[in-house]
Tab-separated table of C-alpha atoms in Angstrom:
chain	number	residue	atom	x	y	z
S	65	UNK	CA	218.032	178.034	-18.150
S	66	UNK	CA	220.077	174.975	-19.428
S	67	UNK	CA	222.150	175.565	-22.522
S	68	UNK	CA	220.919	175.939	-25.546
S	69	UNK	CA	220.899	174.647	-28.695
S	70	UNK	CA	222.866	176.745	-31.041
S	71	UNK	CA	222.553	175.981	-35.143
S	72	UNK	CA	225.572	176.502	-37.258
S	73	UNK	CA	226.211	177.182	-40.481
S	74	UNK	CA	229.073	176.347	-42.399
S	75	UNK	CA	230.055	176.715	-46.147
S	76	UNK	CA	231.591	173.489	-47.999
S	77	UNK	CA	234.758	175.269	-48.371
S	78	UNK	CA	235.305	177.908	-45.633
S	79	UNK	CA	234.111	175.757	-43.056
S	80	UNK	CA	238.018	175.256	-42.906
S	81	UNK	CA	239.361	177.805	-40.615
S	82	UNK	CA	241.135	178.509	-37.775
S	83	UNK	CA	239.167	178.704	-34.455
S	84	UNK	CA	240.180	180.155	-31.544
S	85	UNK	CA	240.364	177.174	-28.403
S	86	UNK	CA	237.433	176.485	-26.349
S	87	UNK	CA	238.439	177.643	-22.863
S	88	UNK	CA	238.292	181.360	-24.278
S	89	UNK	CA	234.382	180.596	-24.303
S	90	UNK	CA	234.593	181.162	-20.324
S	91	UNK	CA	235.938	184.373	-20.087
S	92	UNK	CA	233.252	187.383	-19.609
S	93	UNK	CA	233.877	189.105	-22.495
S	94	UNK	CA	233.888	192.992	-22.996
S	95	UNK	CA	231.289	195.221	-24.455
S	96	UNK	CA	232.582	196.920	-27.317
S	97	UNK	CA	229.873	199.353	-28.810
S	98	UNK	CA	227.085	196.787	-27.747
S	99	UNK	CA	229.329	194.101	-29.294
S	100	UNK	CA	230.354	191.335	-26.905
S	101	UNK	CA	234.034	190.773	-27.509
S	102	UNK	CA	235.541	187.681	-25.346
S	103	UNK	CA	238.092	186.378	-28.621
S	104	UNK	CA	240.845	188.263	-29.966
S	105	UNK	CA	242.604	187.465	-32.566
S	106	UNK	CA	246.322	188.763	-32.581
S	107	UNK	CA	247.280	188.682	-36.968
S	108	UNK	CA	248.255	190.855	-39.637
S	109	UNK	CA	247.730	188.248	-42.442
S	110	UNK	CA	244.797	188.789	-44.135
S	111	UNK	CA	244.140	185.098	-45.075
S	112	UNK	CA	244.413	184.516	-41.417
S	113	UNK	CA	242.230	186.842	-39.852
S	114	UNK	CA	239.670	186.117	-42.744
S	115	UNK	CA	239.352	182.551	-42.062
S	116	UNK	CA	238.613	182.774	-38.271
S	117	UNK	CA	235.754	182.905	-35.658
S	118	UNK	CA	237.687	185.298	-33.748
S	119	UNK	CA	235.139	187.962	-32.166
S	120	UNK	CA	238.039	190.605	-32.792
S	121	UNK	CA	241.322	191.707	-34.904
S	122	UNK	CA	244.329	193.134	-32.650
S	123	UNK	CA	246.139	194.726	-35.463
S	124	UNK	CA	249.888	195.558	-33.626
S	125	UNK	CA	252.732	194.762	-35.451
S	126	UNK	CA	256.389	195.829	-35.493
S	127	UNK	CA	256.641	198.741	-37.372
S	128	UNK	CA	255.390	202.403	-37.456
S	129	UNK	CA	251.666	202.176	-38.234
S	130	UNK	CA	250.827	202.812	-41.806
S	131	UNK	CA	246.640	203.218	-42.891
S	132	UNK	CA	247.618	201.986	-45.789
S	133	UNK	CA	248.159	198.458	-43.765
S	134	UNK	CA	245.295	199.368	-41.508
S	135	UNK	CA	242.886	199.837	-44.354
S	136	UNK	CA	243.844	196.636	-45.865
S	137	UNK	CA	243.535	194.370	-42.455
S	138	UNK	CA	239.719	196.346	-42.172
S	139	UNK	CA	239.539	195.609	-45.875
S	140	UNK	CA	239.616	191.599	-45.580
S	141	UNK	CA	238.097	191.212	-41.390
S	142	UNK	CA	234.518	191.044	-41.235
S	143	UNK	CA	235.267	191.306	-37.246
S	144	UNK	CA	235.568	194.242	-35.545
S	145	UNK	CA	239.597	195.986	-35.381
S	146	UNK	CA	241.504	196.993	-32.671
S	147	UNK	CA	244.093	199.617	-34.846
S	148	UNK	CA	247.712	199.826	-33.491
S	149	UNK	CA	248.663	203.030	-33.611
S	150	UNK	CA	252.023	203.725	-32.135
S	151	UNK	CA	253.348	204.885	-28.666
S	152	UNK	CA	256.856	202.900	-29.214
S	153	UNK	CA	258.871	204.068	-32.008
S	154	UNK	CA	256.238	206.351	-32.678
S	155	UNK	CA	255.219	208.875	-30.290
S	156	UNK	CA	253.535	212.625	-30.157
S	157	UNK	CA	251.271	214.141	-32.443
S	158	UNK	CA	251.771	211.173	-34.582
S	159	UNK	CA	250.183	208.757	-32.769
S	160	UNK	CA	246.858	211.445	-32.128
S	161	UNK	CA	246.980	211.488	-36.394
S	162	UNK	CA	247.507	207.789	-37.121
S	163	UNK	CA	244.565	207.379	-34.341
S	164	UNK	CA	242.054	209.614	-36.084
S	165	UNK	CA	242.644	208.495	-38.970
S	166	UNK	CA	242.202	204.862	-37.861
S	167	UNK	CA	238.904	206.086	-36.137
S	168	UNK	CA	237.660	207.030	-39.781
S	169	UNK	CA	239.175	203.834	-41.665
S	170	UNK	CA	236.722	201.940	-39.364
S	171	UNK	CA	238.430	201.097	-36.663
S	172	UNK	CA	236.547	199.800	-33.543
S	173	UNK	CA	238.761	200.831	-30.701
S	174	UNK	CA	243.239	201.929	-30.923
S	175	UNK	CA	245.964	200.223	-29.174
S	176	UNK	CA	249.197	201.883	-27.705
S	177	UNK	CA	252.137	200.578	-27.174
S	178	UNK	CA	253.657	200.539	-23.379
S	179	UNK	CA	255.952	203.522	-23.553
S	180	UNK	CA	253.206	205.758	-24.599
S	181	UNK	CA	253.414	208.964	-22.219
S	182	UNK	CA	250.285	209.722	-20.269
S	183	UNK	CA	249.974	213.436	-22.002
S	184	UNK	CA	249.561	211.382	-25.329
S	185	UNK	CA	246.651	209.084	-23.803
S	186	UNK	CA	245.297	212.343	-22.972
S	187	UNK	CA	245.123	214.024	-26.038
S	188	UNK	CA	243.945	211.092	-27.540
S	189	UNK	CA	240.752	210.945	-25.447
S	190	UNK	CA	240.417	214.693	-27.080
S	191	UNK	CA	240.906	213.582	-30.121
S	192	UNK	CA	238.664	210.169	-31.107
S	193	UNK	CA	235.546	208.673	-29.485
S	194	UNK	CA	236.714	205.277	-29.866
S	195	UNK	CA	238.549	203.390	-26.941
S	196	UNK	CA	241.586	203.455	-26.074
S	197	UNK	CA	243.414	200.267	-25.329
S	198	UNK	CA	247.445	200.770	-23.658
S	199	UNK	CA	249.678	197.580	-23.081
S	200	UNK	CA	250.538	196.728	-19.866
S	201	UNK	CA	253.972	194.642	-19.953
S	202	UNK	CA	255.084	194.414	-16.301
S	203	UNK	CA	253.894	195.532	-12.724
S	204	UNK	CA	256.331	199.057	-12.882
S	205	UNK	CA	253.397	200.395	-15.146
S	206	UNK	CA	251.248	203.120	-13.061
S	207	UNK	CA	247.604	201.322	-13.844
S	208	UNK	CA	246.094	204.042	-11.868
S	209	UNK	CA	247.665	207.172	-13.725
S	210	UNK	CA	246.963	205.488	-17.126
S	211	UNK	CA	243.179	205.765	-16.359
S	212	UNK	CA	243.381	208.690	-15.463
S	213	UNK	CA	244.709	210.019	-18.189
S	214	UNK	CA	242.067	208.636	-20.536
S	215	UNK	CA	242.968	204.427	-20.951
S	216	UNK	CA	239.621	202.131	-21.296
S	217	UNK	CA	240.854	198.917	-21.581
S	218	UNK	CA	244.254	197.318	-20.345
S	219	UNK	CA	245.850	194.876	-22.865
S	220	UNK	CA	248.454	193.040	-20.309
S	221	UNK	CA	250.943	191.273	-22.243
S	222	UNK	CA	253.708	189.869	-20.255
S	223	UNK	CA	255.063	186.745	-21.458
S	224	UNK	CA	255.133	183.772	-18.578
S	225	UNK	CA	254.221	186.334	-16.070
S	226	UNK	CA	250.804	187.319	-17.462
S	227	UNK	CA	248.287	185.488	-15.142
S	228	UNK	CA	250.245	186.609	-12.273
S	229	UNK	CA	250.195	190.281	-14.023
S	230	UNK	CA	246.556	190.200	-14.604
S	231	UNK	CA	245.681	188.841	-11.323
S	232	UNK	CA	247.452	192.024	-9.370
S	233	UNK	CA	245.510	194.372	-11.344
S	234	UNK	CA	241.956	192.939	-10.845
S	235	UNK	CA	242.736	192.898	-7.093
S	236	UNK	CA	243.721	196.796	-7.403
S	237	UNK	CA	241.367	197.401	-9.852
S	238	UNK	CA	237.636	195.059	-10.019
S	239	UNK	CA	236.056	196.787	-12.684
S	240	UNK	CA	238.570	197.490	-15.087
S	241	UNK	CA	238.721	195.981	-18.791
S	242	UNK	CA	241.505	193.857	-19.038
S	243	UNK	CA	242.529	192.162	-22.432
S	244	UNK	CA	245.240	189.380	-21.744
S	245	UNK	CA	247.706	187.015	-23.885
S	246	UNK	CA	246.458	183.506	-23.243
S	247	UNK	CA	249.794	181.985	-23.486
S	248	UNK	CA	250.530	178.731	-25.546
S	249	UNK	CA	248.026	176.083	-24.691
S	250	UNK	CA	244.401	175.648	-22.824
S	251	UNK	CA	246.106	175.426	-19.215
S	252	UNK	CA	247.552	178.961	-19.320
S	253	UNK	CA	244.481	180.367	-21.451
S	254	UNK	CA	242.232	179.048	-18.489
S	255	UNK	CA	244.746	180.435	-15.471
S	256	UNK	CA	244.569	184.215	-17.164
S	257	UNK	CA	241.072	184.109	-17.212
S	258	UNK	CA	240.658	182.849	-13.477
S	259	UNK	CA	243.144	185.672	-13.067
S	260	UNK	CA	240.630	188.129	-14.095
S	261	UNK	CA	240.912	188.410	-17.920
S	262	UNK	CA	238.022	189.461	-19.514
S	263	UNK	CA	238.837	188.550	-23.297
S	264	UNK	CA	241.915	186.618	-24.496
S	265	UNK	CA	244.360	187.158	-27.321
S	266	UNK	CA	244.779	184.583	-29.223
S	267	UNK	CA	247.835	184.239	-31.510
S	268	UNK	CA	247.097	181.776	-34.405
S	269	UNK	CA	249.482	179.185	-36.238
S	270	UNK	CA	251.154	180.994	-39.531
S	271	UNK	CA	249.680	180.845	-42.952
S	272	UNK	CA	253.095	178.824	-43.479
S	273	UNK	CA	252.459	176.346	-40.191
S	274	UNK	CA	249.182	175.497	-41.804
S	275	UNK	CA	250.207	175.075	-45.779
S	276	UNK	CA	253.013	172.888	-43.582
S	277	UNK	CA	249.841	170.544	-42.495
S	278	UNK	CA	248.168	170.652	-45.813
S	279	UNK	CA	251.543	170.166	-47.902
S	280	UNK	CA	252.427	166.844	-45.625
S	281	UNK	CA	249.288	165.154	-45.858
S	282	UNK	CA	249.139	165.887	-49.889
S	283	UNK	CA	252.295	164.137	-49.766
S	284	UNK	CA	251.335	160.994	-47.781
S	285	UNK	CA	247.750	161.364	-50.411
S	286	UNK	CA	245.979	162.002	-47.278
S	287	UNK	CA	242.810	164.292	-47.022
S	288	UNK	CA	242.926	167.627	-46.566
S	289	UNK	CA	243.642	167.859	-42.838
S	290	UNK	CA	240.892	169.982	-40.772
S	291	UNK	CA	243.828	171.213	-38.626
């Protein structure tokens, strides 16, 4: 069947957003819940991750998870959340409490953090019915024992070396999930998926790198820039 035609609707105002590039289109997507998920946006800010057509939140950030934060990123998406809930700075029973908690804030799946130990992962498959995403940062991570122990989809983040990263684990592994940073422009987002990435993360400029845009052109009396 030959592509379709696809309406869209736009408001007058909030038709100004951030979309995630094009190339992320070709990627297979997972199947979250019945939700196809192929875009995932990596944000904290609010304003951000409400002004997007990301098909997902990644909510990781540097700092022991709080549901205080989590509640207010679920708050202000209307996408689906990926909660970070530890497995760096915070470890043990922690994590297995921020998790469940996240699971009944809303949360559509939680993320953990590379140095998570497998006898966390698999007390946290005990614990919520909600996947479990683990970061993969380099090829000294055991892929194999992290499934076993409970993991449902691999988030492989590894700087320059991603595509390369993603690439060894689809040849070990055909089936498995595999979430992937896309890297900085449409080239590298388009090698990780011929890697074997099945969704992209996609980090978006700062609220601050777009009021940058909008601030110059007020000051040349330009239009408001579509960015």
């Amino acid at each position: 069947m030959e592509d379709q035609y696809i309406p869209e609707i736009e408001g007058t105002l909030r038709k100004f957003m951030l979309k995630v590039p094009a190339p992320i289109c070709n990627c297979s997507g997972i199947r979250v819940f019945g939700r196809l998920i192929k875009s995932v946006l990596f944000s904290t800010d609010v304003s951000i991750i409400r002004n997007t057509n990301a098909d997902a939140i990644i909510a990781v950030y540097p700092f022991t998870p709080q549901p205080v934060i989590t509640q207010a990123i679920m708050t202000g998406a209307d996408s689906p959340v990926f909660a970070g809930v530890g497995g760096g700075l915070t470890q043990g029973k922690r994590v297995l409490n921020l998790a469940l908690h996240a699971e009944f804030q809303g949360a559509i799946g939680v993320v953990v953090n590379s140095p998570t130990k497998n006898e966390v992962i698999k007390r946290l498959k005990q614990t919520v019915d909600i996947p479990i995403i683990v970061t993969v940062v380099s090829d000294q991570d055991d892929i194999e024992k992290r499934l076993e122990a409970g993991v449902n989809i691999l988030n492989v983040s590894a700087a320059a070396g991603t595509a390369k990263l993603v690439e060894k684990i689809r040849k070990d592994f055909p089936e498995v999930p595999i979430i992937a940073t896309g890297g900085p422009n449409d080239e590298t987002i388009t090698e990780t998926i011929l890697a074997g990435a099945n969704a992209i993360t996609w980090t978006p400029p700062s609220s601050g790198q777009v009021f940058k845009n909008i601030m110059e052109a007020y000051r040349k009396n330009e239009a408001h820039p579509p960015f």
